[in-house]
mmCIF file of C-alpha atoms and ligand atoms in Angstrom:
data_model
loop_
_atom_site.group_PDB
_atom_site.id
_atom_site.type_symbol
_atom_site.label_atom_id
_atom_site.label_comp_id
_atom_site.label_asym_id
_atom_site.label_seq_id
_atom_site.Cartn_x
_atom_site.Cartn_y
_atom_site.Cartn_z
ATOM 1 C CA MET A 138 19.594 -40.208 8.638
ATOM 2 C CA MET A 139 17.686 -42.668 6.482
ATOM 3 C CA SER A 140 19.363 -45.897 5.462
ATOM 4 C CA SER A 141 17.965 -47.274 2.248
ATOM 5 C CA ASP A 142 17.950 -50.910 3.387
ATOM 6 C CA SER A 143 15.341 -50.141 6.064
ATOM 7 C CA VAL A 144 12.928 -48.702 3.494
ATOM 8 C CA LEU A 145 10.025 -50.970 2.672
ATOM 9 C CA PRO A 146 9.508 -51.643 -1.022
ATOM 10 C CA LEU A 147 6.303 -50.277 -2.510
ATOM 11 C CA PRO A 148 4.283 -52.566 -4.770
ATOM 12 C CA GLU A 149 3.671 -49.565 -7.020
ATOM 13 C CA ASN A 150 4.913 -45.999 -6.993
ATOM 14 C CA PRO A 151 2.124 -43.790 -5.676
ATOM 15 C CA ILE A 152 1.792 -40.337 -7.182
ATOM 16 C CA ILE A 153 1.744 -37.463 -4.704
ATOM 17 C CA VAL A 154 1.293 -33.758 -5.330
ATOM 18 C CA GLY A 155 3.134 -31.075 -3.386
ATOM 19 C CA PHE A 156 2.124 -27.430 -3.354
ATOM 20 C CA GLY A 157 4.201 -24.736 -1.709
ATOM 21 C CA GLY A 158 7.535 -23.017 -1.563
ATOM 22 C CA VAL A 159 10.638 -23.803 -3.566
ATOM 23 C CA GLY A 160 13.799 -21.752 -3.853
ATOM 24 C CA VAL A 161 17.543 -21.849 -4.281
ATOM 25 C CA ASP A 162 19.978 -21.498 -1.407
ATOM 26 C CA PHE A 163 23.311 -19.709 -1.758
ATOM 27 C CA LEU A 164 24.979 -21.498 1.129
ATOM 28 C CA ALA A 165 28.218 -19.952 2.379
ATOM 29 C CA VAL A 166 30.220 -21.523 5.202
ATOM 30 C CA VAL A 167 32.407 -18.953 6.975
ATOM 31 C CA PRO A 168 34.925 -19.363 9.828
ATOM 32 C CA SER A 169 32.777 -17.037 11.953
ATOM 33 C CA PHE A 170 29.868 -14.711 11.321
ATOM 34 C CA PRO A 171 31.057 -11.464 9.639
ATOM 35 C CA LYS A 172 31.130 -8.104 11.373
ATOM 36 C CA PRO A 173 29.338 -5.284 9.539
ATOM 37 C CA ASP A 174 31.397 -3.674 6.777
ATOM 38 C CA SER A 175 34.087 -6.397 6.851
ATOM 39 C CA LYS A 176 35.385 -8.520 3.973
ATOM 40 C CA ILE A 177 35.703 -12.268 4.521
ATOM 41 C CA ARG A 178 35.975 -15.461 2.450
ATOM 42 C CA THR A 179 33.871 -18.579 2.380
ATOM 43 C CA THR A 180 35.547 -21.851 3.386
ATOM 44 C CA GLU A 181 32.893 -23.747 1.483
ATOM 45 C CA PHE A 182 30.180 -22.676 -0.911
ATOM 46 C CA THR A 183 27.200 -24.525 -2.386
ATOM 47 C CA PHE A 184 24.370 -23.420 -4.583
ATOM 48 C CA GLN A 185 21.426 -25.790 -4.299
ATOM 49 C CA GLY A 186 17.665 -26.133 -4.450
ATOM 50 C CA GLY A 187 15.611 -25.748 -1.287
ATOM 51 C CA GLY A 188 12.275 -24.573 0.068
ATOM 52 C CA ASN A 189 9.957 -26.773 2.143
ATOM 53 C CA ASN A 190 8.093 -28.187 -0.814
ATOM 54 C CA GLY A 191 11.252 -28.746 -2.891
ATOM 55 C CA ASN A 192 13.004 -30.541 -0.014
ATOM 56 C CA THR A 193 9.994 -32.623 0.992
ATOM 57 C CA MET A 194 9.225 -33.797 -2.536
ATOM 58 C CA THR A 195 12.908 -34.604 -3.144
ATOM 59 C CA CYS A 196 12.882 -36.822 -0.060
ATOM 60 C CA ALA A 197 9.614 -38.443 -1.194
ATOM 61 C CA ALA A 198 11.101 -39.160 -4.643
ATOM 62 C CA ARG A 199 14.219 -40.707 -3.082
ATOM 63 C CA LEU A 200 11.983 -43.016 -1.036
ATOM 64 C CA GLY A 201 10.187 -44.221 -4.165
ATOM 65 C CA LEU A 202 7.095 -42.035 -4.478
ATOM 66 C CA LYS A 203 6.302 -40.203 -7.723
ATOM 67 C CA PRO A 204 5.956 -36.552 -6.678
ATOM 68 C CA ARG A 205 4.590 -33.705 -8.771
ATOM 69 C CA ILE A 206 5.236 -30.136 -7.655
ATOM 70 C CA ILE A 207 2.923 -27.217 -8.250
ATOM 71 C CA SER A 208 4.756 -23.957 -7.574
ATOM 72 C CA LYS A 209 6.085 -20.887 -9.358
ATOM 73 C CA VAL A 210 9.541 -19.806 -10.516
ATOM 74 C CA SER A 211 10.841 -17.294 -13.020
ATOM 75 C CA ASN A 212 12.651 -18.052 -16.229
ATOM 76 C CA ASP A 213 15.988 -17.005 -14.696
ATOM 77 C CA GLY A 214 19.153 -18.913 -13.780
ATOM 78 C CA PRO A 215 18.011 -20.004 -10.290
ATOM 79 C CA GLY A 216 14.595 -21.002 -11.654
ATOM 80 C CA LYS A 217 16.173 -23.195 -14.342
ATOM 81 C CA THR A 218 18.577 -24.730 -11.824
ATOM 82 C CA MET A 219 15.692 -25.632 -9.524
ATOM 83 C CA LEU A 220 13.673 -27.326 -12.252
ATOM 84 C CA GLU A 221 16.737 -29.251 -13.489
ATOM 85 C CA GLU A 222 17.657 -30.393 -9.973
ATOM 86 C CA LEU A 223 14.111 -31.540 -9.192
ATOM 87 C CA GLU A 224 13.785 -33.395 -12.513
ATOM 88 C CA ALA A 225 17.124 -35.122 -11.853
ATOM 89 C CA GLU A 226 15.707 -36.300 -8.502
ATOM 90 C CA GLY A 227 12.648 -37.765 -10.200
ATOM 91 C CA VAL A 228 10.212 -34.974 -9.315
ATOM 92 C CA ASP A 229 7.707 -34.091 -12.063
ATOM 93 C CA THR A 230 8.003 -30.335 -12.700
ATOM 94 C CA SER A 231 5.572 -30.095 -15.607
ATOM 95 C CA PHE A 232 2.960 -28.335 -13.449
ATOM 96 C CA PHE A 233 5.295 -25.489 -12.471
ATOM 97 C CA VAL A 234 4.235 -21.999 -13.455
ATOM 98 C CA VAL A 235 7.258 -20.359 -15.106
ATOM 99 C CA SER A 236 7.015 -16.595 -15.268
ATOM 100 C CA LYS A 237 8.778 -14.816 -18.154
ATOM 101 C CA GLU A 238 9.574 -11.836 -15.947
ATOM 102 C CA GLY A 239 10.556 -11.386 -12.343
ATOM 103 C CA THR A 240 12.864 -13.365 -10.075
ATOM 104 C CA SER A 241 12.732 -16.844 -8.570
ATOM 105 C CA PRO A 242 12.693 -17.155 -4.766
ATOM 106 C CA PHE A 243 16.157 -17.467 -3.216
ATOM 107 C CA SER A 244 17.930 -17.440 0.142
ATOM 108 C CA TYR A 245 21.376 -16.387 1.276
ATOM 109 C CA VAL A 246 22.393 -18.801 4.025
ATOM 110 C CA ILE A 247 25.443 -18.032 6.158
ATOM 111 C CA VAL A 248 26.684 -20.988 8.171
ATOM 112 C CA ASP A 249 29.005 -20.047 11.024
ATOM 113 C CA ASN A 250 31.395 -22.988 11.251
ATOM 114 C CA GLN A 251 32.220 -22.208 14.892
ATOM 115 C CA THR A 252 28.790 -21.858 16.437
ATOM 116 C CA LYS A 253 27.041 -23.954 13.715
ATOM 117 C CA THR A 254 24.301 -21.349 13.450
ATOM 118 C CA ARG A 255 22.676 -20.759 10.094
ATOM 119 C CA THR A 256 21.422 -17.297 9.259
ATOM 120 C CA CYS A 257 18.942 -17.161 6.382
ATOM 121 C CA ILE A 258 18.026 -14.145 4.301
ATOM 122 C CA PHE A 259 15.012 -15.028 2.180
ATOM 123 C CA THR A 260 13.851 -13.123 -0.893
ATOM 124 C CA PRO A 261 10.384 -14.160 -2.099
ATOM 125 C CA GLY A 262 9.786 -14.757 -5.774
ATOM 126 C CA TYR A 263 8.157 -12.122 -7.920
ATOM 127 C CA PRO A 264 5.477 -11.974 -9.307
ATOM 128 C CA GLU A 265 3.762 -13.928 -6.550
ATOM 129 C CA MET A 266 1.673 -16.984 -7.452
ATOM 130 C CA VAL A 267 -2.082 -16.295 -7.697
ATOM 131 C CA PRO A 268 -4.931 -18.787 -8.279
ATOM 132 C CA GLN A 269 -5.289 -17.535 -11.909
ATOM 133 C CA ASP A 270 -1.776 -18.907 -12.612
ATOM 134 C CA LEU A 271 -3.180 -22.435 -12.460
ATOM 135 C CA PRO A 272 -5.968 -23.023 -14.984
ATOM 136 C CA ARG A 273 -8.534 -25.572 -13.835
ATOM 137 C CA ALA A 274 -7.563 -28.050 -16.574
ATOM 138 C CA ASN A 275 -3.958 -28.033 -15.287
ATOM 139 C CA LEU A 276 -5.112 -28.466 -11.712
ATOM 140 C CA LEU A 277 -7.217 -31.468 -12.685
ATOM 141 C CA SER A 278 -4.297 -33.068 -14.579
ATOM 142 C CA ALA A 279 -1.967 -32.416 -11.648
ATOM 143 C CA LEU A 280 -4.347 -34.186 -9.255
ATOM 144 C CA ASP A 281 -5.108 -37.020 -11.673
ATOM 145 C CA GLY A 282 -4.193 -40.322 -10.022
ATOM 146 C CA ALA A 283 -2.748 -38.640 -6.899
ATOM 147 C CA ARG A 284 -2.712 -40.695 -3.691
ATOM 148 C CA MET A 285 -2.071 -37.691 -1.443
ATOM 149 C CA VAL A 286 -1.613 -33.929 -1.590
ATOM 150 C CA TYR A 287 0.861 -32.009 0.564
ATOM 151 C CA PHE A 288 0.848 -28.305 1.484
ATOM 152 C CA ASP A 289 3.482 -26.287 3.331
ATOM 153 C CA ALA A 290 0.952 -23.470 3.868
ATOM 154 C CA ARG A 291 2.729 -20.997 1.569
ATOM 155 C CA MET A 292 0.733 -19.018 -1.038
ATOM 156 C CA PRO A 293 -2.545 -19.630 0.842
ATOM 157 C CA ASP A 294 -4.990 -18.410 -1.844
ATOM 158 C CA SER A 295 -3.771 -20.888 -4.443
ATOM 159 C CA ALA A 296 -3.311 -23.580 -1.784
ATOM 160 C CA LEU A 297 -6.960 -23.335 -0.781
ATOM 161 C CA VAL A 298 -8.214 -23.705 -4.367
ATOM 162 C CA ILE A 299 -6.099 -26.858 -4.800
ATOM 163 C CA ALA A 300 -7.055 -28.243 -1.382
ATOM 164 C CA GLN A 301 -10.762 -27.752 -2.051
ATOM 165 C CA GLU A 302 -10.490 -29.677 -5.315
ATOM 166 C CA ALA A 303 -8.491 -32.470 -3.631
ATOM 167 C CA PHE A 304 -11.076 -32.583 -0.851
ATOM 168 C CA HIS A 305 -13.875 -32.785 -3.426
ATOM 169 C CA GLN A 306 -12.063 -35.713 -5.084
ATOM 170 C CA ASN A 307 -11.454 -37.480 -1.742
ATOM 171 C CA ILE A 308 -7.670 -37.244 -2.088
ATOM 172 C CA PRO A 309 -6.130 -37.237 1.419
ATOM 173 C CA ILE A 310 -4.483 -33.951 2.451
ATOM 174 C CA LEU A 311 -1.376 -33.552 4.602
ATOM 175 C CA ILE A 312 -0.358 -30.153 5.988
ATOM 176 C CA ASP A 313 3.084 -29.202 7.258
ATOM 177 C CA ALA A 314 2.301 -26.547 9.881
ATOM 178 C CA GLU A 315 5.381 -24.604 10.953
ATOM 179 C CA ARG A 316 3.671 -21.629 12.555
ATOM 180 C CA PRO A 317 0.240 -20.050 12.531
ATOM 181 C CA ARG A 318 -0.025 -18.235 9.184
ATOM 182 C CA GLU A 319 -2.656 -16.411 7.176
ATOM 183 C CA GLY A 320 -5.022 -18.901 5.510
ATOM 184 C CA LEU A 321 -3.673 -21.889 7.438
ATOM 185 C CA ASN A 322 -6.907 -22.526 9.359
ATOM 186 C CA ASP A 323 -8.903 -22.944 6.143
ATOM 187 C CA LEU A 324 -6.372 -25.504 4.938
ATOM 188 C CA LEU A 325 -6.336 -27.310 8.288
ATOM 189 C CA SER A 326 -10.101 -27.724 8.243
ATOM 190 C CA LEU A 327 -9.710 -29.806 5.047
ATOM 191 C CA ALA A 328 -6.720 -31.808 6.305
ATOM 192 C CA ASP A 329 -6.528 -35.537 7.003
ATOM 193 C CA TYR A 330 -3.018 -35.419 8.473
ATOM 194 C CA VAL A 331 -0.905 -32.730 10.110
ATOM 195 C CA VAL A 332 2.802 -32.647 10.862
ATOM 196 C CA CYS A 333 3.840 -29.645 12.917
ATOM 197 C CA SER A 334 6.958 -28.161 14.412
ATOM 198 C CA GLU A 335 7.603 -28.054 18.137
ATOM 199 C CA ASN A 336 6.016 -24.680 18.932
ATOM 200 C CA PHE A 337 2.983 -24.953 16.681
ATOM 201 C CA PRO A 338 0.595 -27.049 18.841
ATOM 202 C CA ARG A 339 0.801 -24.745 21.855
ATOM 203 C CA ALA A 340 0.781 -21.588 19.707
ATOM 204 C CA TRP A 341 -2.293 -22.709 17.778
ATOM 205 C CA THR A 342 -4.350 -24.075 20.692
ATOM 206 C CA GLU A 343 -3.022 -22.075 23.657
ATOM 207 C CA ALA A 344 -2.851 -25.375 25.597
ATOM 208 C CA SER A 345 -0.134 -25.465 28.241
ATOM 209 C CA SER A 346 1.765 -28.544 27.030
ATOM 210 C CA ILE A 347 2.383 -30.363 23.747
ATOM 211 C CA PRO A 348 0.383 -33.528 24.622
ATOM 212 C CA ARG A 349 -2.592 -31.428 25.771
ATOM 213 C CA ALA A 350 -2.340 -29.337 22.618
ATOM 214 C CA LEU A 351 -2.424 -32.514 20.495
ATOM 215 C CA VAL A 352 -5.698 -33.549 22.161
ATOM 216 C CA SER A 353 -7.052 -30.074 21.470
ATOM 217 C CA ILE A 354 -5.975 -30.230 17.791
ATOM 218 C CA ILE A 355 -7.715 -33.590 17.261
ATOM 219 C CA LEU A 356 -10.885 -32.188 18.880
ATOM 220 C CA ARG A 357 -10.823 -28.963 16.863
ATOM 221 C CA LEU A 358 -10.251 -30.706 13.528
ATOM 222 C CA PRO A 359 -12.787 -33.536 13.366
ATOM 223 C CA ARG A 360 -11.507 -34.826 9.990
ATOM 224 C CA LEU A 361 -7.964 -35.302 11.227
ATOM 225 C CA LYS A 362 -6.671 -38.885 11.446
ATOM 226 C CA PHE A 363 -3.381 -37.987 13.117
ATOM 227 C CA ALA A 364 -1.265 -35.069 14.253
ATOM 228 C CA ILE A 365 2.498 -35.399 14.632
ATOM 229 C CA VAL A 366 4.803 -32.923 16.330
ATOM 230 C CA THR A 367 8.552 -33.087 15.665
ATOM 231 C CA LEU A 368 10.970 -32.265 18.479
ATOM 232 C CA GLY A 369 14.416 -32.178 16.834
ATOM 233 C CA LYS A 370 16.837 -34.563 18.536
ATOM 234 C CA ASP A 371 14.029 -35.579 20.919
ATOM 235 C CA GLY A 372 12.161 -37.250 18.067
ATOM 236 C CA CYS A 373 8.414 -36.885 17.690
ATOM 237 C CA ILE A 374 5.014 -37.458 19.284
ATOM 238 C CA MET A 375 1.959 -38.573 17.358
ATOM 239 C CA LEU A 376 -1.690 -38.708 18.335
ATOM 240 C CA GLU A 377 -3.793 -40.943 16.103
ATOM 241 C CA ARG A 378 -7.570 -40.791 16.297
ATOM 242 C CA CYS A 379 -9.224 -44.196 16.736
ATOM 243 C CA VAL A 380 -12.799 -45.220 16.188
ATOM 244 C CA ASP A 381 -14.553 -45.599 19.505
ATOM 245 C CA ASP A 382 -16.539 -48.751 18.801
ATOM 246 C CA GLU A 383 -16.231 -50.258 22.276
ATOM 247 C CA GLY A 384 -17.956 -47.400 24.037
ATOM 248 C CA SER A 385 -17.216 -47.184 27.713
ATOM 249 C CA HIS A 386 -15.001 -50.295 27.757
ATOM 250 C CA ILE A 387 -11.934 -48.361 26.653
ATOM 251 C CA GLU A 388 -9.632 -47.320 29.458
ATOM 252 C CA GLU A 389 -9.311 -43.617 30.260
ATOM 253 C CA MET A 390 -5.948 -41.990 30.770
ATOM 254 C CA ASP A 391 -4.486 -38.546 31.212
ATOM 255 C CA VAL A 392 -2.486 -37.688 28.082
ATOM 256 C CA GLU A 393 0.494 -36.387 30.084
ATOM 257 C CA SER A 394 0.829 -39.569 32.142
ATOM 258 C CA CYS A 395 0.352 -41.607 28.991
ATOM 259 C CA LEU A 396 3.353 -39.879 27.380
ATOM 260 C CA THR A 397 5.441 -40.299 30.533
ATOM 261 C CA THR A 398 4.712 -44.053 30.480
ATOM 262 C CA LEU A 399 5.741 -44.278 26.817
ATOM 263 C CA LYS A 400 8.999 -42.406 27.489
ATOM 264 C CA GLU A 401 9.799 -44.759 30.387
ATOM 265 C CA ARG A 402 9.526 -47.693 27.994
ATOM 266 C CA LYS A 403 12.106 -46.157 25.607
ATOM 267 C CA ASP A 404 15.038 -48.458 24.814
ATOM 268 C CA ASP A 405 18.205 -46.441 25.498
ATOM 269 C CA SER A 406 20.542 -49.227 24.410
ATOM 270 C CA THR A 407 19.961 -48.644 20.704
ATOM 271 C CA ALA A 408 21.056 -45.705 18.537
ATOM 272 C CA MET A 409 18.361 -46.486 15.973
ATOM 273 C CA PRO A 410 15.033 -44.656 15.911
ATOM 274 C CA THR A 411 12.354 -46.504 17.878
ATOM 275 C CA CYS A 412 8.615 -46.116 18.292
ATOM 276 C CA ILE A 413 6.500 -46.865 21.345
ATOM 277 C CA ALA A 414 2.699 -46.871 21.124
ATOM 278 C CA SER A 415 -0.002 -46.784 23.773
ATOM 279 C CA PRO A 416 -3.064 -49.002 23.509
ATOM 280 C CA VAL A 417 -6.273 -47.444 22.216
ATOM 281 C CA THR A 418 -7.207 -45.145 25.085
ATOM 282 C CA LYS A 419 -9.657 -42.402 25.994
ATOM 283 C CA LEU A 420 -7.177 -39.596 26.357
ATOM 284 C CA ARG A 421 -8.056 -36.775 28.721
ATOM 285 C CA ALA A 422 -6.267 -33.444 28.938
ATOM 286 C CA LYS A 423 -6.347 -31.108 31.894
ATOM 287 C CA GLY A 424 -8.508 -28.083 31.142
ATOM 288 C CA ILE A 425 -10.280 -29.780 28.225
ATOM 289 C CA GLU A 426 -13.799 -31.102 28.711
ATOM 290 C CA GLU A 427 -13.937 -33.727 25.968
ATOM 291 C CA SER A 428 -11.683 -36.768 25.650
ATOM 292 C CA VAL A 429 -10.163 -38.216 22.471
ATOM 293 C CA CYS A 430 -10.288 -41.883 21.622
ATOM 294 C CA GLY A 431 -6.855 -42.525 20.215
ATOM 295 C CA ARG A 432 -3.406 -43.967 20.368
ATOM 296 C CA LEU A 433 -0.391 -41.959 21.461
ATOM 297 C CA TYR A 434 3.034 -42.710 19.929
ATOM 298 C CA TYR A 435 6.456 -41.607 21.048
ATOM 299 C CA GLY A 436 9.089 -41.803 18.311
ATOM 300 C CA ALA A 437 12.658 -41.547 19.587
ATOM 301 C CA SER A 438 15.097 -40.180 16.992
ATOM 302 C CA GLU A 439 18.378 -41.736 15.936
ATOM 303 C CA LYS A 440 21.219 -40.975 18.352
ATOM 304 C CA ILE A 441 23.734 -39.157 16.143
ATOM 305 C CA PRO A 442 27.206 -38.438 17.628
ATOM 306 C CA PRO A 443 28.006 -34.680 17.525
ATOM 307 C CA SER A 444 31.070 -35.349 15.344
ATOM 308 C CA GLU A 445 28.804 -36.870 12.674
ATOM 309 C CA LEU A 446 26.086 -34.249 12.869
ATOM 310 C CA MET A 447 26.675 -31.710 10.078
ATOM 311 C CA ASP A 448 23.594 -29.505 10.445
ATOM 312 C CA THR A 449 19.867 -30.176 10.614
ATOM 313 C CA THR A 450 18.678 -27.855 7.831
ATOM 314 C CA GLY A 451 15.753 -29.547 6.122
ATOM 315 C CA ALA A 452 15.412 -32.292 8.765
ATOM 316 C CA GLY A 453 11.760 -31.349 9.214
ATOM 317 C CA ASP A 454 11.165 -31.486 5.451
ATOM 318 C CA ALA A 455 12.817 -34.904 5.134
ATOM 319 C CA PHE A 456 10.670 -36.079 8.031
ATOM 320 C CA VAL A 457 7.488 -34.973 6.236
ATOM 321 C CA GLY A 458 8.669 -36.726 3.061
ATOM 322 C CA ALA A 459 8.999 -39.935 5.072
ATOM 323 C CA VAL A 460 5.556 -39.429 6.629
ATOM 324 C CA LEU A 461 4.074 -39.069 3.130
ATOM 325 C CA TYR A 462 5.809 -42.293 2.157
ATOM 326 C CA GLY A 463 4.593 -44.086 5.269
ATOM 327 C CA THR A 464 1.046 -42.784 4.946
ATOM 328 C CA CYS A 465 0.825 -43.896 1.292
ATOM 329 C CA ASN A 466 1.717 -47.358 2.604
ATOM 330 C CA LEU A 467 -1.091 -47.236 5.162
ATOM 331 C CA PHE A 468 -3.364 -48.690 2.538
ATOM 332 C CA ILE A 469 -1.125 -51.755 2.527
ATOM 333 C CA LEU A 470 0.458 -52.108 5.956
ATOM 334 C CA PRO A 471 -0.766 -51.360 9.491
ATOM 335 C CA LEU A 472 0.475 -48.165 11.096
ATOM 336 C CA HIS A 473 2.512 -49.724 13.902
ATOM 337 C CA MET A 474 4.768 -51.376 11.296
ATOM 338 C CA LEU A 475 5.461 -48.020 9.696
ATOM 339 C CA VAL A 476 6.055 -45.440 12.398
ATOM 340 C CA GLY A 477 9.541 -46.833 12.903
ATOM 341 C CA ILE A 478 10.579 -45.420 9.538
ATOM 342 C CA PHE A 479 9.282 -41.891 10.214
HETATM 343 N N1 ATP B 739 19.911 -33.565 16.179
HETATM 344 C C1 ATP B 739 19.104 -34.543 15.709
HETATM 345 N N2 ATP B 739 19.391 -35.855 15.972
HETATM 346 C C2 ATP B 739 18.599 -36.834 15.508
HETATM 347 N N3 ATP B 739 17.476 -36.646 14.791
HETATM 348 C C3 ATP B 739 17.132 -35.383 14.508
HETATM 349 C C4 ATP B 739 17.917 -34.250 14.934
HETATM 350 N N4 ATP B 739 17.325 -33.125 14.497
HETATM 351 C C5 ATP B 739 16.232 -33.524 13.818
HETATM 352 N N5 ATP B 739 16.107 -34.873 13.810
HETATM 353 C C6 ATP B 739 15.021 -35.680 13.193
HETATM 354 O O1 ATP B 739 14.324 -34.872 12.263
HETATM 355 C C7 ATP B 739 12.976 -34.673 12.679
HETATM 356 C C8 ATP B 739 12.523 -33.268 12.375
HETATM 357 O O2 ATP B 739 13.405 -32.355 12.990
HETATM 358 P P1 ATP B 739 12.926 -30.980 13.637
HETATM 359 O O3 ATP B 739 11.979 -31.261 14.732
HETATM 360 O O4 ATP B 739 14.156 -30.205 13.938
HETATM 361 O O5 ATP B 739 12.108 -30.337 12.422
HETATM 362 P P2 ATP B 739 11.886 -28.801 12.078
HETATM 363 O O6 ATP B 739 11.946 -27.972 13.306
HETATM 364 O O7 ATP B 739 10.684 -28.761 11.223
HETATM 365 O O8 ATP B 739 13.218 -28.588 11.228
HETATM 366 P P3 ATP B 739 13.622 -27.565 10.058
HETATM 367 O O9 ATP B 739 12.516 -26.561 9.914
HETATM 368 O O10 ATP B 739 14.930 -26.973 10.521
HETATM 369 O O11 ATP B 739 13.802 -28.429 8.864
HETATM 370 C C9 ATP B 739 12.951 -35.022 14.162
HETATM 371 O O12 ATP B 739 11.669 -35.501 14.543
HETATM 372 C C10 ATP B 739 14.016 -36.115 14.245
HETATM 373 O O13 ATP B 739 13.455 -37.359 13.850
HETATM 374 C C1 NAG B 740 34.953 -26.158 10.061
HETATM 375 O O1 NAG B 740 35.820 -26.201 11.173
HETATM 376 C C2 NAG B 740 36.481 -27.426 11.346
HETATM 377 C C3 NAG B 740 37.229 -27.394 12.671
HETATM 378 O O2 NAG B 740 37.990 -26.208 12.807
HETATM 379 C C4 NAG B 740 37.404 -27.672 10.145
HETATM 380 O O3 NAG B 740 38.073 -28.907 10.268
HETATM 381 C C5 NAG B 740 36.538 -27.694 8.887
HETATM 382 O O4 NAG B 740 37.351 -27.835 7.736
HETATM 383 C C6 NAG B 740 35.719 -26.415 8.771
HETATM 384 N N1 NAG B 740 34.791 -26.565 7.655
HETATM 385 C C7 NAG B 740 34.476 -25.569 6.858
HETATM 386 C C8 NAG B 740 33.585 -25.917 5.701
HETATM 387 O O5 NAG B 740 34.843 -24.443 7.014
#
């Protein structure tokens, strides 16, 4: 999905910190999903690291960032495998909490090779991570020199302690919001950037469409600089807040029509991902009183032929890794040069 020659070189390698879920996947490909009480064989089997945070930080490392993970595993086989795999990818695992007892988080994943469905059975790690697992001195070392901090909204009590410290130190915070979860709102109120999955914006705001929900998110979270929603093969939409320094001179537009206009400008002749941006606009949404001064982006995904598409497990995590990479570059390059690589 990402070709290395299109990746912009970084003048330095920014340190980022990721907090959230890691795990191992026991991934079995079967000719078709088993019936209860039957015996079948795998046609392919892999045992590999996973979890949102693990995947996202691996992607970030491959793009040239220097990620550190804060998370918890046990001193068992899967736990050791995870740490080894992450280290081999260039992820710093020295801030992991390794429990002497218990089990590391793991998933059984059954891939049906006919229907291409993937059924996941997740077993959380035990004992669960608590804020006391991370002494303040370790937290401060983990955040030392960090350009950004990422959260996947797992283990909310510990996440909030880390986010509050990052906030206090003015380290930008990015949240990957998959679905409304316990403790997520506290994290969101400290966030600078949000990347969410397709259903999240409407679920969280109760707005009737994704573009309207994006306006609502930007209004509800006054610190937020942008919110991105990913739409699988349909790419992504981003709403970036802009400073309204021209007052009433900025044109007003309905956010739905704005998106329609962007989609009409999409170049269908290329298979490569493309990005189309609106001018700075006062975006209005039906049913919402206030408008947002911002720029709307439509990012079309790469057109991948079905024969080449294996499965999209972790696509969202890889996307967030690329957003972290792009956002770290924001200090160097303007946004419109970067969205193409998201
Ligand atoms: N079938 C596809 N073809 C092309 N690009 C895709 C496809 N599926 C995903 N992508 C790319 O990956 C990005 C994220 O995918 P998606 O919206 O499925 O994330 P997600 O729902 O968080 O995924 P998951 O939780 O399964 O990792 C999309 O914005 C798009 O750029
Ligand atoms: C999946 O099915 C295809 C088509 O029948 C076959 O060629 C391929 O080897 C199978 N792959 C696995 C891992 O089972």
